Amino acid sequence: MTPAEPDEIAQRLRGTPLIIMLDIDGTLCDIVERADVASIPGTARESLRTLIGKRDRGVHVAFVTGRSVADARRMLSIGGVTIYGNHGMEHLSESGNITGPKGWEDAGLALRDARNDLHAVVARFPGTSIEDKGFSLTLHFREMDMALLPALDARVAEIARARGVTLAPGKCVINVLASESLTKGDAVLEIVHELGGDSPDASILFAGDDVTDEDGFRALRAFRNATTVRVGAPDATTDAQFSVDTPREIHDLLDVLAVSRS
Ligand SMILES: [Mg+2]
């Protein structure tokens, strides 16, 4: 992984179609104590609007987020967006249809049982809460006493084993996914294939900041025309090719791309 400037990254993204895939929290906006007050600055929103408006010139923007589609749509408040929510399990198309993965009903039962168990955990560990996102659950522990973390981890792992669900750790969260869950890697590949990213003339970008984004970075390693960017302090274990320090550099990159495509 190489630290890079927004201009250098933009240089790699001159192909058409240009497929831009973005995580939201920690990538487009800073992570804040309460996820419901996180917001994307107006200038970045403007660049996104410009890029989304260039669909007829082969520019595509898709958001790939752990948030539910409904929550991400509310937060972005940009018309005609494509969103893969719940870590890739839920899809909002440009036309506004929301679809879930096939065979979801059975997987949903395991998740429901896990949710009931986790409510008892939240009662025992002050400062934790559960967010039910329909296709996945998120256990938040940002406000918990961190001395309790090993005990919390152990208890949640026990529930996951008993109920047959999968855990995906994040920043002060534990994501609980039905074991058949799709990942951000699946979502990223689906978007690339759907939009013609297999063409050697295409350019592909995926930016993310967290553990579940690594599935997306890994999935794109097979594509020579893909550029992957991790937001945050340099991390030797990432599968992303490039790193930038903060969401601010992603905003600058979007600005450069919006200008160069006009
Ligand atoms: Mg993130």
XYZ file of C-alpha atoms and ligand atoms in Angstrom:
263
model
C 0.000 0.000 0.000
C 1.378 3.396 -1.056
C 0.376 6.797 0.349
C -0.973 8.875 -2.567
C -2.198 12.381 -3.383
C -5.697 12.864 -4.835
C -4.179 14.084 -8.146
C -2.074 10.937 -8.537
C -5.097 8.744 -7.923
C -7.173 10.747 -10.434
C -4.479 10.151 -13.075
C -5.285 6.456 -12.916
C -8.991 7.062 -13.487
C -9.130 8.371 -17.037
C -10.937 5.400 -18.609
C -14.565 5.108 -19.678
C -16.744 3.839 -18.207
C -15.548 5.284 -14.929
C -16.992 3.279 -12.053
C -16.721 5.035 -8.689
C -17.623 2.931 -5.637
C -17.534 4.524 -2.208
C -18.030 3.479 1.371
C -19.687 6.274 3.404
C -18.717 6.385 7.109
C -15.017 7.057 7.632
C -14.557 7.452 3.862
C -16.856 10.317 2.839
C -17.433 11.632 6.340
C -15.620 11.460 9.651
C -16.772 8.838 12.108
C -18.706 10.533 14.871
C -20.053 9.392 18.210
C -23.603 9.031 16.914
C -23.956 7.674 13.360
C -27.258 9.521 12.868
C -25.546 12.925 12.983
C -22.700 12.052 10.554
C -22.842 14.219 7.448
C -21.082 14.765 4.130
C -19.829 18.330 3.549
C -21.681 20.388 0.949
C -18.735 20.676 -1.466
C -18.278 16.884 -1.589
C -22.015 16.455 -2.045
C -21.817 18.897 -4.975
C -18.993 16.889 -6.630
C -21.014 13.694 -6.158
C -24.075 15.315 -7.743
C -21.981 16.452 -10.715
C -20.489 12.987 -11.210
C -23.870 11.234 -10.825
C -25.227 13.613 -13.493
C -22.642 12.360 -16.018
C -24.112 8.905 -16.386
C -24.709 9.469 -20.116
C -20.963 10.044 -20.448
C -20.103 6.755 -18.809
C -19.570 7.930 -15.228
C -21.212 5.777 -12.548
C -21.268 6.323 -8.807
C -22.347 3.609 -6.365
C -22.276 3.665 -2.567
C -21.319 0.450 -0.783
C -22.054 0.820 2.913
C -22.808 -1.006 6.133
C -25.770 1.306 6.656
C -29.212 0.141 5.579
C -30.280 1.453 2.181
C -33.003 3.596 3.768
C -30.542 5.172 6.205
C -27.872 5.762 3.540
C -30.437 7.314 1.191
C -31.603 9.688 3.927
C -28.022 10.661 4.736
C -26.889 11.188 1.130
C -30.106 12.946 0.027
C -28.949 12.953 -3.585
C -31.450 11.860 -6.243
C -30.913 8.829 -8.515
C -28.201 7.200 -6.414
C -27.228 3.520 -6.500
C -26.691 2.092 -3.012
C -25.568 -1.328 -1.854
C -26.475 -1.307 1.859
C -26.090 -3.730 4.760
C -22.535 -4.597 3.602
C -23.820 -5.525 0.148
C -26.960 -7.478 1.046
C -29.492 -4.836 0.089
C -29.573 -2.981 -3.223
C -31.229 0.291 -4.219
C -31.183 0.745 -7.984
C -31.159 4.082 -9.811
C -34.868 3.539 -10.478
C -35.593 3.346 -6.730
C -36.272 -0.388 -6.251
C -34.900 -2.028 -3.094
C -34.057 -5.738 -3.338
C -32.509 -8.240 -0.911
C -30.517 -11.381 -1.620
C -32.101 -14.673 -2.714
C -32.895 -17.200 0.044
C -33.019 -14.445 2.601
C -36.015 -15.857 4.526
C -34.125 -18.761 6.163
C -31.095 -16.685 6.960
C -33.419 -14.096 8.503
C -34.604 -16.579 11.144
C -31.071 -17.146 12.464
C -30.546 -13.412 12.609
C -33.812 -12.945 14.512
C -32.723 -15.490 17.154
C -29.337 -13.784 17.450
C -31.047 -10.422 17.884
C -33.088 -11.736 20.823
C -29.911 -13.047 22.483
C -28.101 -9.763 21.868
C -30.827 -7.767 23.616
C -29.851 -9.624 26.816
C -26.191 -8.715 26.168
C -27.021 -5.030 25.800
C -28.817 -5.135 29.155
C -25.641 -6.500 30.798
C -23.078 -4.227 29.137
C -23.808 -0.527 29.771
C -22.968 1.743 26.827
C -23.867 -0.804 24.165
C -26.832 -0.729 21.792
C -28.223 -2.740 18.907
C -29.133 -1.292 15.561
C -31.442 -3.570 13.580
C -30.839 -2.964 9.902
C -33.175 -5.690 8.679
C -30.608 -7.695 6.735
C -27.956 -7.356 9.437
C -27.477 -6.171 13.029
C -24.879 -3.824 14.411
C -23.828 -3.938 18.051
C -22.414 -0.517 18.958
C -20.012 -0.249 21.906
C -18.360 3.148 21.443
C -19.744 4.365 24.781
C -18.896 1.202 26.726
C -16.038 0.922 29.266
C -13.344 -0.663 27.049
C -12.187 -2.859 29.954
C -15.356 -4.862 29.270
C -14.455 -5.527 25.631
C -12.937 -9.014 26.032
C -16.024 -10.154 27.946
C -18.317 -8.617 25.336
C -16.385 -10.215 22.457
C -16.533 -13.614 24.135
C -20.266 -13.412 24.780
C -21.081 -12.271 21.236
C -18.861 -14.986 19.731
C -20.757 -17.563 21.817
C -24.087 -16.302 20.445
C -22.760 -16.341 16.872
C -21.695 -19.975 17.239
C -25.004 -21.020 18.771
C -27.129 -19.222 16.178
C -25.009 -19.806 13.100
C -24.476 -16.162 12.215
C -21.266 -14.455 11.100
C -19.465 -11.602 12.882
C -17.642 -8.797 11.090
C -15.751 -6.451 13.435
C -15.642 -2.710 12.709
C -14.703 0.538 14.411
C -16.413 0.321 17.834
C -19.029 -1.977 16.334
C -19.563 -5.685 15.811
C -21.618 -6.409 12.702
C -23.769 -9.506 12.898
C -24.593 -10.987 9.509
C -26.697 -13.968 8.476
C -24.126 -16.593 7.527
C -25.266 -16.583 3.890
C -24.637 -12.858 3.790
C -23.118 -11.244 0.785
C -20.044 -9.112 1.439
C -18.852 -5.813 0.070
C -16.633 -7.935 -2.190
C -19.712 -9.494 -3.791
C -21.343 -6.077 -4.155
C -18.275 -4.519 -5.756
C -17.953 -7.364 -8.297
C -21.651 -7.186 -9.168
C -21.390 -3.455 -9.828
C -18.242 -3.856 -11.934
C -19.770 -6.600 -14.105
C -23.075 -4.760 -14.476
C -21.435 -1.525 -15.616
C -18.862 -2.930 -18.027
C -15.846 -2.681 -15.747
C -14.430 -5.836 -17.361
C -13.519 -3.745 -20.418
C -9.813 -2.785 -20.524
C -10.919 0.789 -21.352
C -12.793 1.095 -18.048
C -11.472 2.640 -14.834
C -12.630 1.395 -11.464
C -12.291 3.083 -8.060
C -13.239 1.678 -4.679
C -12.536 3.631 -1.489
C -13.201 2.440 2.052
C -11.777 2.635 5.553
C -12.756 -0.410 7.576
C -12.513 -4.175 7.953
C -15.510 -5.051 5.744
C -14.071 -2.875 2.940
C -11.114 -5.260 2.733
C -13.430 -7.770 0.982
C -13.920 -5.151 -1.727
C -10.181 -4.372 -1.995
C -9.405 -8.078 -2.296
C -12.116 -8.739 -4.894
C -10.671 -6.012 -7.130
C -7.082 -7.279 -7.047
C -7.874 -9.339 -10.174
C -8.665 -6.149 -12.131
C -5.709 -4.324 -13.623
C -7.943 -1.296 -14.279
C -9.028 -1.038 -10.626
C -7.699 1.452 -8.095
C -8.361 0.779 -4.420
C -7.898 3.387 -1.711
C -7.966 2.959 2.058
C -8.740 6.007 4.171
C -6.829 6.215 7.452
C -3.399 5.799 8.981
C -1.137 3.506 6.900
C -1.857 -0.139 7.658
C 0.467 -2.871 6.394
C -2.260 -5.506 6.505
C -4.641 -3.845 4.031
C -5.331 -5.183 0.556
C -5.850 -1.660 -0.810
C -3.223 -0.343 -3.247
C -3.176 3.235 -1.995
C -3.861 5.123 1.197
C -4.970 8.647 2.049
C -5.164 10.087 5.550
C -8.702 11.436 5.855
C -12.062 11.782 4.049
C -10.847 15.238 3.016
C -8.551 13.677 0.362
C -11.480 11.659 -0.988
C -13.456 14.913 -1.309
C -10.523 16.432 -3.218
C -10.348 13.381 -5.480
C -14.076 13.635 -6.260
C -13.623 17.330 -7.012
C -10.752 16.607 -9.438
C -12.809 13.899 -11.150
C -15.903 16.097 -11.382
C -13.871 18.883 -13.032
C -11.950 16.582 -15.385
C -15.151 14.943 -16.636
C -16.961 18.182 -17.476
Mg -16.577 2.942 6.621
